[in-house]
PDB file of N, CA and C in Angstrom:
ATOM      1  N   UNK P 260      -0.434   0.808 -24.393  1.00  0.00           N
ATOM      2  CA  UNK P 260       0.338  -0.052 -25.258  1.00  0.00           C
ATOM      3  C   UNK P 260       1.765   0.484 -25.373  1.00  0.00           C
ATOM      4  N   UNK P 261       2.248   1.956 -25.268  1.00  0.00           N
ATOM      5  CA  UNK P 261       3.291   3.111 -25.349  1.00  0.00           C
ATOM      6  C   UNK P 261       4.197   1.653 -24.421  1.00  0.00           C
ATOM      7  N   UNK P 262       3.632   2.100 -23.272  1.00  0.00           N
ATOM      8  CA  UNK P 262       4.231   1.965 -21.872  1.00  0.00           C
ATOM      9  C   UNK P 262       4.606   0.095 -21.903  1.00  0.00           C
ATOM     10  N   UNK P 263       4.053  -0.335 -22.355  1.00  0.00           N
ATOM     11  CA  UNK P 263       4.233  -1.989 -22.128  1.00  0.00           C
ATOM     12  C   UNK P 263       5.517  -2.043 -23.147  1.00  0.00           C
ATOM     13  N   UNK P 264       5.132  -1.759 -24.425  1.00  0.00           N
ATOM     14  CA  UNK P 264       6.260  -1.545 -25.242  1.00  0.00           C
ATOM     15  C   UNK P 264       7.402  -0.828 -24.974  1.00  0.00           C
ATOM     16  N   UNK P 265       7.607   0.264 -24.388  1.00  0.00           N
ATOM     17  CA  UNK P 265       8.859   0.504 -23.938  1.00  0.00           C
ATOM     18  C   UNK P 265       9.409  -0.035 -22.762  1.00  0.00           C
ATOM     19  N   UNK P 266       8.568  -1.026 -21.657  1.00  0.00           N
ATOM     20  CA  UNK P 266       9.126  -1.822 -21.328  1.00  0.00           C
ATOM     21  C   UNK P 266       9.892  -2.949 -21.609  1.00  0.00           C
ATOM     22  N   UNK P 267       9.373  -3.877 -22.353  1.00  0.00           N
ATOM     23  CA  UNK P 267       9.699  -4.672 -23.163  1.00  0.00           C
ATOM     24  C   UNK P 267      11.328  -4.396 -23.856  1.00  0.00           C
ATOM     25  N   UNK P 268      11.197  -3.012 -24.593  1.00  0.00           N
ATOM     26  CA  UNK P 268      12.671  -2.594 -25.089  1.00  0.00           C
ATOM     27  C   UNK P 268      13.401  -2.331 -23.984  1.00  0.00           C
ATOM     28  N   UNK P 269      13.207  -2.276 -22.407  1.00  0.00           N
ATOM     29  CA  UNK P 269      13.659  -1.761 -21.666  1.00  0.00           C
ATOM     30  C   UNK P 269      14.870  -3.349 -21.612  1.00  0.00           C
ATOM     31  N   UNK P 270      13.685  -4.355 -21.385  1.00  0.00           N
ATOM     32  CA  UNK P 270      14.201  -5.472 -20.854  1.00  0.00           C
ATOM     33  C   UNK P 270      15.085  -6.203 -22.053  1.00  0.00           C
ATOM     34  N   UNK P 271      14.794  -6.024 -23.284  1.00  0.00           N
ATOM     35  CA  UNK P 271      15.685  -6.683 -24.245  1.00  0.00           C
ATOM     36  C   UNK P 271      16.837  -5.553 -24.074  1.00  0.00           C
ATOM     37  N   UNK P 272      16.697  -4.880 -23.958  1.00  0.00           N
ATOM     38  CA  UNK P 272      18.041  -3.752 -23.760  1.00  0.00           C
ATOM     39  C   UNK P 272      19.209  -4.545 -23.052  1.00  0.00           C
ATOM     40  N   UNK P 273      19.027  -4.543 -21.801  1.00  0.00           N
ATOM     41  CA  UNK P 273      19.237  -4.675 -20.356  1.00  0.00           C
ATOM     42  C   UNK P 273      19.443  -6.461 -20.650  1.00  0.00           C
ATOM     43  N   UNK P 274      18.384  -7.383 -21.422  1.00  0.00           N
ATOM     44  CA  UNK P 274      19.106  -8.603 -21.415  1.00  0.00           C
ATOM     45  C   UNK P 274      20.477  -8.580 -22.710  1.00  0.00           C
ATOM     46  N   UNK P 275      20.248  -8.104 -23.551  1.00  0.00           N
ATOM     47  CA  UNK P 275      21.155  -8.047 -24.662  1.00  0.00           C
ATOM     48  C   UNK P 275      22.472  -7.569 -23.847  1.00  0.00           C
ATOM     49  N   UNK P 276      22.071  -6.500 -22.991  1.00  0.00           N
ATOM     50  CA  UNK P 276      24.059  -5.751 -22.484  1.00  0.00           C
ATOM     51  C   UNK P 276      24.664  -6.513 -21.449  1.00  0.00           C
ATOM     52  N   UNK P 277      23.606  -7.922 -20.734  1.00  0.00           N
ATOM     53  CA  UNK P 277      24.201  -8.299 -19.742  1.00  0.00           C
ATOM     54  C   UNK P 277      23.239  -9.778 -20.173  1.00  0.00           C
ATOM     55  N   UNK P 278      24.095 -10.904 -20.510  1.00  0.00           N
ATOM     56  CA  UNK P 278      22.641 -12.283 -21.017  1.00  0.00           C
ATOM     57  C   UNK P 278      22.863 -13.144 -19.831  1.00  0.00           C
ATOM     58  N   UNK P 279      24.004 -12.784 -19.038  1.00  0.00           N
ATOM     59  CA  UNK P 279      23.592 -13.445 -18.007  1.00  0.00           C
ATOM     60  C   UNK P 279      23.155 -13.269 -16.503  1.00  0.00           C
ATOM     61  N   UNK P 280      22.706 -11.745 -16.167  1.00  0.00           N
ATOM     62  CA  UNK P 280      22.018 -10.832 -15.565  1.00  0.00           C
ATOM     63  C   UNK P 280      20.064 -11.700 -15.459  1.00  0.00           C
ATOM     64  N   UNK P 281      19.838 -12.202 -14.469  1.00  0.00           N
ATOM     65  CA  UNK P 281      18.563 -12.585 -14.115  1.00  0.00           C
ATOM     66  C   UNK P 281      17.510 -11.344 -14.826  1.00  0.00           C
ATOM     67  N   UNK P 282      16.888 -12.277 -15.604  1.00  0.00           N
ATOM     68  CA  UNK P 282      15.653 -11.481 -15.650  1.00  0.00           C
ATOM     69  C   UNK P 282      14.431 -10.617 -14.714  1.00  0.00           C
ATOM     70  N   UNK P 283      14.692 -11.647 -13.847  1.00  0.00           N
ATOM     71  CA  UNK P 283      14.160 -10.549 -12.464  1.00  0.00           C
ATOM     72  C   UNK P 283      14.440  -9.489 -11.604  1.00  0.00           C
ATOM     73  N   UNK P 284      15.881  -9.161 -12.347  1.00  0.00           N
ATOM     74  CA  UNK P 284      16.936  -8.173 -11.474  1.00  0.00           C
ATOM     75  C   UNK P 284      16.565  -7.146 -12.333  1.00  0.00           C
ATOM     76  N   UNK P 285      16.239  -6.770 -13.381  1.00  0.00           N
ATOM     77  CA  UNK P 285      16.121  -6.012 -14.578  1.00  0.00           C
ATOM     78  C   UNK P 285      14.810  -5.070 -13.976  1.00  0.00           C
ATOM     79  N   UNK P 286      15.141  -3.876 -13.837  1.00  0.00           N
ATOM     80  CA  UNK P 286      13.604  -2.385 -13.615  1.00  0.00           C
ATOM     81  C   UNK P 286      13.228  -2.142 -14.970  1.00  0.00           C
ATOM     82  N   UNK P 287      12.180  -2.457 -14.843  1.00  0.00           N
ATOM     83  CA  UNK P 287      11.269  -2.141 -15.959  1.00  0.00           C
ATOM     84  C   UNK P 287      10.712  -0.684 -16.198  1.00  0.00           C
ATOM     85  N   UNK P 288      10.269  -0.346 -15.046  1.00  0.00           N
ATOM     86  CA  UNK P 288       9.685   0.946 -14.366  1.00  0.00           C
ATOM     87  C   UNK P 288      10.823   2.189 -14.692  1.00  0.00           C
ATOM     88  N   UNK P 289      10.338   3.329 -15.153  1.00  0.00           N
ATOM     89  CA  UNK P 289      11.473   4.808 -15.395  1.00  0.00           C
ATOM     90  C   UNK P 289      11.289   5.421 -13.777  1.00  0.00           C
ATOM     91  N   UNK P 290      12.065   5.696 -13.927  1.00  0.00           N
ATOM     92  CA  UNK P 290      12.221   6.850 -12.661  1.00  0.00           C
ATOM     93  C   UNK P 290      10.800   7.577 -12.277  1.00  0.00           C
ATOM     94  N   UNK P 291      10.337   7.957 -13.331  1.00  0.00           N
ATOM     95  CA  UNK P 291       8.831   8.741 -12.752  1.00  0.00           C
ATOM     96  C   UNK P 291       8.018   8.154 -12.590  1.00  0.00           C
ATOM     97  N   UNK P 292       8.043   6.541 -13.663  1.00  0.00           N
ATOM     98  CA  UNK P 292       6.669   5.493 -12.543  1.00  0.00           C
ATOM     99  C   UNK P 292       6.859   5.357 -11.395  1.00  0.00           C
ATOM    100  N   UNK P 293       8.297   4.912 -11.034  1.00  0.00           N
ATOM    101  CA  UNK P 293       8.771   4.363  -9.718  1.00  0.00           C
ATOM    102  C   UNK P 293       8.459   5.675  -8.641  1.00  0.00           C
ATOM    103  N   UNK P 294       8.202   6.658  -8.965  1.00  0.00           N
ATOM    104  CA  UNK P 294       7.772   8.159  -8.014  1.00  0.00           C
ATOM    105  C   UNK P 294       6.291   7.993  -7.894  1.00  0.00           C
ATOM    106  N   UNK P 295       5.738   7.849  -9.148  1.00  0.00           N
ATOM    107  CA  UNK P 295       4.555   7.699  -9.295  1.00  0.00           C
ATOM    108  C   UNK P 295       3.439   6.726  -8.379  1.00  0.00           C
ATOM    109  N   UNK P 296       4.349   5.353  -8.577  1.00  0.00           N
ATOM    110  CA  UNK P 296       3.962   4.477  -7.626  1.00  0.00           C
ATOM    111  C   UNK P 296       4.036   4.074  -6.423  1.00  0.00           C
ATOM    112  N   UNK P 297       5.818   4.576  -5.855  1.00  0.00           N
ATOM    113  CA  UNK P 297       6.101   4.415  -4.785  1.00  0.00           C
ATOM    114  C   UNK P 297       5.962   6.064  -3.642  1.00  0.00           C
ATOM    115  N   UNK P 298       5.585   6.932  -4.458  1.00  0.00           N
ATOM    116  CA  UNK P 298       5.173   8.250  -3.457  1.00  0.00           C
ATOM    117  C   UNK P 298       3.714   8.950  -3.604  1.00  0.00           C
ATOM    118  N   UNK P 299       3.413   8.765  -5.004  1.00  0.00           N
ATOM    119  CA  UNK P 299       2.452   9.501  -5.160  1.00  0.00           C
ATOM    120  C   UNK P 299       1.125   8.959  -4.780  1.00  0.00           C
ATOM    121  N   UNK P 300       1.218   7.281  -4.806  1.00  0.00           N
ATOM    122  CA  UNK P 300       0.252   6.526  -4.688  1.00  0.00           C
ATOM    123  C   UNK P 300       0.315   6.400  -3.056  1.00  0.00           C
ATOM    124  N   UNK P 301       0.996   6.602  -2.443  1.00  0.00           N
ATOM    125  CA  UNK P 301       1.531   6.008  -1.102  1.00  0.00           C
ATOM    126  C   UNK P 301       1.188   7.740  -0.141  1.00  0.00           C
ATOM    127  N   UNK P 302       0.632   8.335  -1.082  1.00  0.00           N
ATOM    128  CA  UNK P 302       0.695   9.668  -0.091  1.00  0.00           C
ATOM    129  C   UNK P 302      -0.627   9.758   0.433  1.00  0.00           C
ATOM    130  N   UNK P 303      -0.301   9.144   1.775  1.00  0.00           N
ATOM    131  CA  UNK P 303      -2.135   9.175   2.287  1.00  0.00           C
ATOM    132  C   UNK P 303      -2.102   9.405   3.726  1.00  0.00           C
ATOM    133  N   UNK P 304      -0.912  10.365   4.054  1.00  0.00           N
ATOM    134  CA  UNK P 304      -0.895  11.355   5.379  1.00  0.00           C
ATOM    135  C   UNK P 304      -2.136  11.496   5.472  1.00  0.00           C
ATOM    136  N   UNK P 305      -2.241  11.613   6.969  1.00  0.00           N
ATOM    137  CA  UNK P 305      -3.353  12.568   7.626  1.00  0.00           C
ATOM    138  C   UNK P 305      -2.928  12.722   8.908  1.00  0.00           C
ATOM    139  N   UNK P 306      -3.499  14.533   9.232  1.00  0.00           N
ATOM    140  CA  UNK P 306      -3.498  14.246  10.250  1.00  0.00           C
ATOM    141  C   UNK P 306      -3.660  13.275  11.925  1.00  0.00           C
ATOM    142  N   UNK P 307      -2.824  13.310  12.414  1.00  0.00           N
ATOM    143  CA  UNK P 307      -3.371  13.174  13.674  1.00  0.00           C
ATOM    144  C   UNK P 307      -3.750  13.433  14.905  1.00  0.00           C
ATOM    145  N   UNK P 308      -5.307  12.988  15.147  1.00  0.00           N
ATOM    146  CA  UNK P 308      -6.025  13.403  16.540  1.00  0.00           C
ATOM    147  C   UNK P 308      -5.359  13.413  17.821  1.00  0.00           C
ATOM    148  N   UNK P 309      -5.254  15.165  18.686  1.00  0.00           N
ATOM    149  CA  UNK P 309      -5.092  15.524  19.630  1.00  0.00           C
ATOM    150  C   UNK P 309      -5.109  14.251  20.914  1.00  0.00           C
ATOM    151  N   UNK P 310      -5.406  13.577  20.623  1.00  0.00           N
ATOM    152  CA  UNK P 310      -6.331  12.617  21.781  1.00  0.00           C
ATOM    153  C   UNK P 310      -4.881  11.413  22.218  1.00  0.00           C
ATOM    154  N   UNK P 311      -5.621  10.845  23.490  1.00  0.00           N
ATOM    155  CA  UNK P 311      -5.124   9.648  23.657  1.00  0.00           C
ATOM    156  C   UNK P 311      -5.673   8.441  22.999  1.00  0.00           C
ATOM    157  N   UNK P 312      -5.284   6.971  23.143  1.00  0.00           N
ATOM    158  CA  UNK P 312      -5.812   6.142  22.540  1.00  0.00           C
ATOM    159  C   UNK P 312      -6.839   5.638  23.048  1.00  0.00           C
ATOM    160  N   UNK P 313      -7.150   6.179  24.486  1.00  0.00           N
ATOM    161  CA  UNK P 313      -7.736   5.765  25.296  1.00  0.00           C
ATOM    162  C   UNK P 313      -9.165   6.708  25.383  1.00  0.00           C
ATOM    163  N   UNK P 314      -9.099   7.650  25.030  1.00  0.00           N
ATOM    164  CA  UNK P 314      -9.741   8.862  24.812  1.00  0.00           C
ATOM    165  C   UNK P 314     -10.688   8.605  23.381  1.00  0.00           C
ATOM    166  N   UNK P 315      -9.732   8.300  22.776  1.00  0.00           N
ATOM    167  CA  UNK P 315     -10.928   7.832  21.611  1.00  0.00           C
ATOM    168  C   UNK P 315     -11.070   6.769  21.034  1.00  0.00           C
ATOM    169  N   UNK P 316     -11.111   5.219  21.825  1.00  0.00           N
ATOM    170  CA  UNK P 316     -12.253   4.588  22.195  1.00  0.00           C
ATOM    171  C   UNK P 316     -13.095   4.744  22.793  1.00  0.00           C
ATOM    172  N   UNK P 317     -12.946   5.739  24.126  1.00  0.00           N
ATOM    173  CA  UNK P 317     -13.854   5.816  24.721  1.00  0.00           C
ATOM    174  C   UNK P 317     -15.095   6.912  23.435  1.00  0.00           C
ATOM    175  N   UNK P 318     -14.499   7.967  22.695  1.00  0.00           N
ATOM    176  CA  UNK P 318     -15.403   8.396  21.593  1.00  0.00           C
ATOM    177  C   UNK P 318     -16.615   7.819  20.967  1.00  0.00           C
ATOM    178  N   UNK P 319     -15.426   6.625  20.279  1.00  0.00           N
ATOM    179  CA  UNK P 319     -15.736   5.965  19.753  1.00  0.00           C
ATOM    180  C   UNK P 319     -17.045   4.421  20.450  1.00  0.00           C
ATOM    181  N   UNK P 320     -16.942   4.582  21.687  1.00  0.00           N
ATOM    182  CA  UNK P 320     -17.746   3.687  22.097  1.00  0.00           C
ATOM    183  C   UNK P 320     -19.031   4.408  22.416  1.00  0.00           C
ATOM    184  N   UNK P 321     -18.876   5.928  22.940  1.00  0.00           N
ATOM    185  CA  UNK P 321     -19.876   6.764  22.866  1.00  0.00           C
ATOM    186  C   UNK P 321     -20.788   6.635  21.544  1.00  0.00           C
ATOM    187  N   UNK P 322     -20.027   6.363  20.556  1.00  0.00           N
ATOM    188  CA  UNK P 322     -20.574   7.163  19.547  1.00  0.00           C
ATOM    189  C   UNK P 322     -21.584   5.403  19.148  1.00  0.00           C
ATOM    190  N   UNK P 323     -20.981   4.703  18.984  1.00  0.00           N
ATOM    191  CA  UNK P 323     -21.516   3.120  18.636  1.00  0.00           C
ATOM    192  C   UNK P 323     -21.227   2.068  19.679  1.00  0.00           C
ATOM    193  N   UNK P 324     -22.036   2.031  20.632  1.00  0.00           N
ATOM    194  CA  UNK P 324     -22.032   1.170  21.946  1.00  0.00           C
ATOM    195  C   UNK P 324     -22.239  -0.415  21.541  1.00  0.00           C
ATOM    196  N   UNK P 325     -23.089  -0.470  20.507  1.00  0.00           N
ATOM    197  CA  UNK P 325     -23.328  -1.754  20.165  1.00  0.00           C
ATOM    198  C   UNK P 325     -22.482  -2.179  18.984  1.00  0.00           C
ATOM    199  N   UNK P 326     -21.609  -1.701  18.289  1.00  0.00           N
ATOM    200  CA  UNK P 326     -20.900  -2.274  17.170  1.00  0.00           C
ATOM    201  C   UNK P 326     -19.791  -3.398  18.116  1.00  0.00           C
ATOM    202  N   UNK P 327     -19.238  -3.878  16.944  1.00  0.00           N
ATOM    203  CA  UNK P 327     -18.467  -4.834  17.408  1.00  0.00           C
ATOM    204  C   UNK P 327     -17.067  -4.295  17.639  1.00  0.00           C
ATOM    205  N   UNK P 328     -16.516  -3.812  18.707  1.00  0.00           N
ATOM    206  CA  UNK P 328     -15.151  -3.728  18.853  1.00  0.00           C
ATOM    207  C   UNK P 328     -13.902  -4.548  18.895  1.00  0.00           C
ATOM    208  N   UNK P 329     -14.179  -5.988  19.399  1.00  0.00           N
ATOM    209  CA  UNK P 329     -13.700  -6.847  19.220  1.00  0.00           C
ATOM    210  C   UNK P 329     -14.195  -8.346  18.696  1.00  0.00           C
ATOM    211  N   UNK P 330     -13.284  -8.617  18.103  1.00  0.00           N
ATOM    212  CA  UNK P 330     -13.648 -10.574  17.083  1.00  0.00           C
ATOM    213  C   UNK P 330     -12.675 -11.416  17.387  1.00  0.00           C
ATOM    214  N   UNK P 331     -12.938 -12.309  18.355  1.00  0.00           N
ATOM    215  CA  UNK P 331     -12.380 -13.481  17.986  1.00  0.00           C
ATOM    216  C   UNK P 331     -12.639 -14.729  17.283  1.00  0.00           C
ATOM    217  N   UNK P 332     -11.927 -14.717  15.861  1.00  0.00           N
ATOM    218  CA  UNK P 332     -12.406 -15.756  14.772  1.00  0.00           C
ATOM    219  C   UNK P 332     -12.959 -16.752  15.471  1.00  0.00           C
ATOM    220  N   UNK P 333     -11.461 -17.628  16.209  1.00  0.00           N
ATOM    221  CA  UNK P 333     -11.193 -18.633  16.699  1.00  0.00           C
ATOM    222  C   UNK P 333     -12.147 -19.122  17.528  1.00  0.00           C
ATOM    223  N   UNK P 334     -12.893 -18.370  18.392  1.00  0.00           N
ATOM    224  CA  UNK P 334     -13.837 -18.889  19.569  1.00  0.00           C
ATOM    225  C   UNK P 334     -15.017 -18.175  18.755  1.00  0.00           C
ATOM    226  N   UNK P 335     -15.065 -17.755  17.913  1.00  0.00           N
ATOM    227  CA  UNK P 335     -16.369 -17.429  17.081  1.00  0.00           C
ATOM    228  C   UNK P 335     -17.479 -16.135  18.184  1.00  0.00           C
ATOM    229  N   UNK P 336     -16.225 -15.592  19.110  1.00  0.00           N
ATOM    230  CA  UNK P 336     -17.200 -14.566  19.904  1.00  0.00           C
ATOM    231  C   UNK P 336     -16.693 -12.948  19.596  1.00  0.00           C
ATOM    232  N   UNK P 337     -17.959 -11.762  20.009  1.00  0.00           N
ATOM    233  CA  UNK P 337     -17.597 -10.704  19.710  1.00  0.00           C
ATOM    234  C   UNK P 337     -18.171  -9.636  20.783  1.00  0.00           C
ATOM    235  N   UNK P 338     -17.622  -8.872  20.810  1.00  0.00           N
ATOM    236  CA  UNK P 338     -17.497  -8.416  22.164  1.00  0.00           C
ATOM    237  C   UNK P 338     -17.731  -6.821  21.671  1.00  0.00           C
ATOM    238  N   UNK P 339     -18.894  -6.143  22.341  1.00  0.00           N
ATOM    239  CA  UNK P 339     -19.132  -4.417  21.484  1.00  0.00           C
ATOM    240  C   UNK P 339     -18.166  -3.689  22.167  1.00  0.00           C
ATOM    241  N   UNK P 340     -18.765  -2.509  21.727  1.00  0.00           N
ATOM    242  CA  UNK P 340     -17.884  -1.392  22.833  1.00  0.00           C
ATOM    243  C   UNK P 340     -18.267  -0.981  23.692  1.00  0.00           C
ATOM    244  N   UNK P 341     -19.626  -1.383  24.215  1.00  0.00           N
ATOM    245  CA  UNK P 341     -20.279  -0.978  25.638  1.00  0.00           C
ATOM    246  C   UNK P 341     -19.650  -2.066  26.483  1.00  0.00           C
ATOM    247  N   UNK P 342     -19.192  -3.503  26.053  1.00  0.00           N
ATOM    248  CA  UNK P 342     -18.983  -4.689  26.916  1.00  0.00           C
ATOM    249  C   UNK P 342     -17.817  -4.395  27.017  1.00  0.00           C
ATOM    250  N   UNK P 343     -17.117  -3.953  25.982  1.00  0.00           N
ATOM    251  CA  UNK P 343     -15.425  -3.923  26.677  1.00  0.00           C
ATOM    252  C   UNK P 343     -14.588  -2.885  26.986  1.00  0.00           C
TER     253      UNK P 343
END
């Protein structure tokens, strides 16, 4: 409730110092949500595998010959990883 409410004062702030400034132009968000949301949430590095791309499908087809590797909605067909 903190956080909605000091938004709110954020935006009457911000409309009061400028009334004809779009309401949609106005950041609601402080500096540490905007970190919060745009890095902290967004941090989902991982490594990556030594391999070619080619190298691990082929893994990967080892590993599940019959799953579906490919879908085409459109023609309603699917194609595993032993077929392709």
């Amino acid at each position: 409730v903190q956080a909605l409410f000091d938004r709110w004062v954020r935006l009457m702030d911000a409309a009061t110092e400028d009334p004809d400034r779009p309401l949609g132009t106005i950041d609601l968000l402080t500096p540490e949500e905007h970190q919060h949301l745009l890095t902290d949430f967004n941090d989902t590095a991982l490594p990556l595998p030594e391999a070619s791309l080619g190298e691990l499908f082929t893994r990967q087809a080892a590993r599940t010959p019959d799953a579906p590797a490919l879908t085409d909605a459109d023609a309603g067909s699917t194609l595993t990883y032993a077929q392709l």
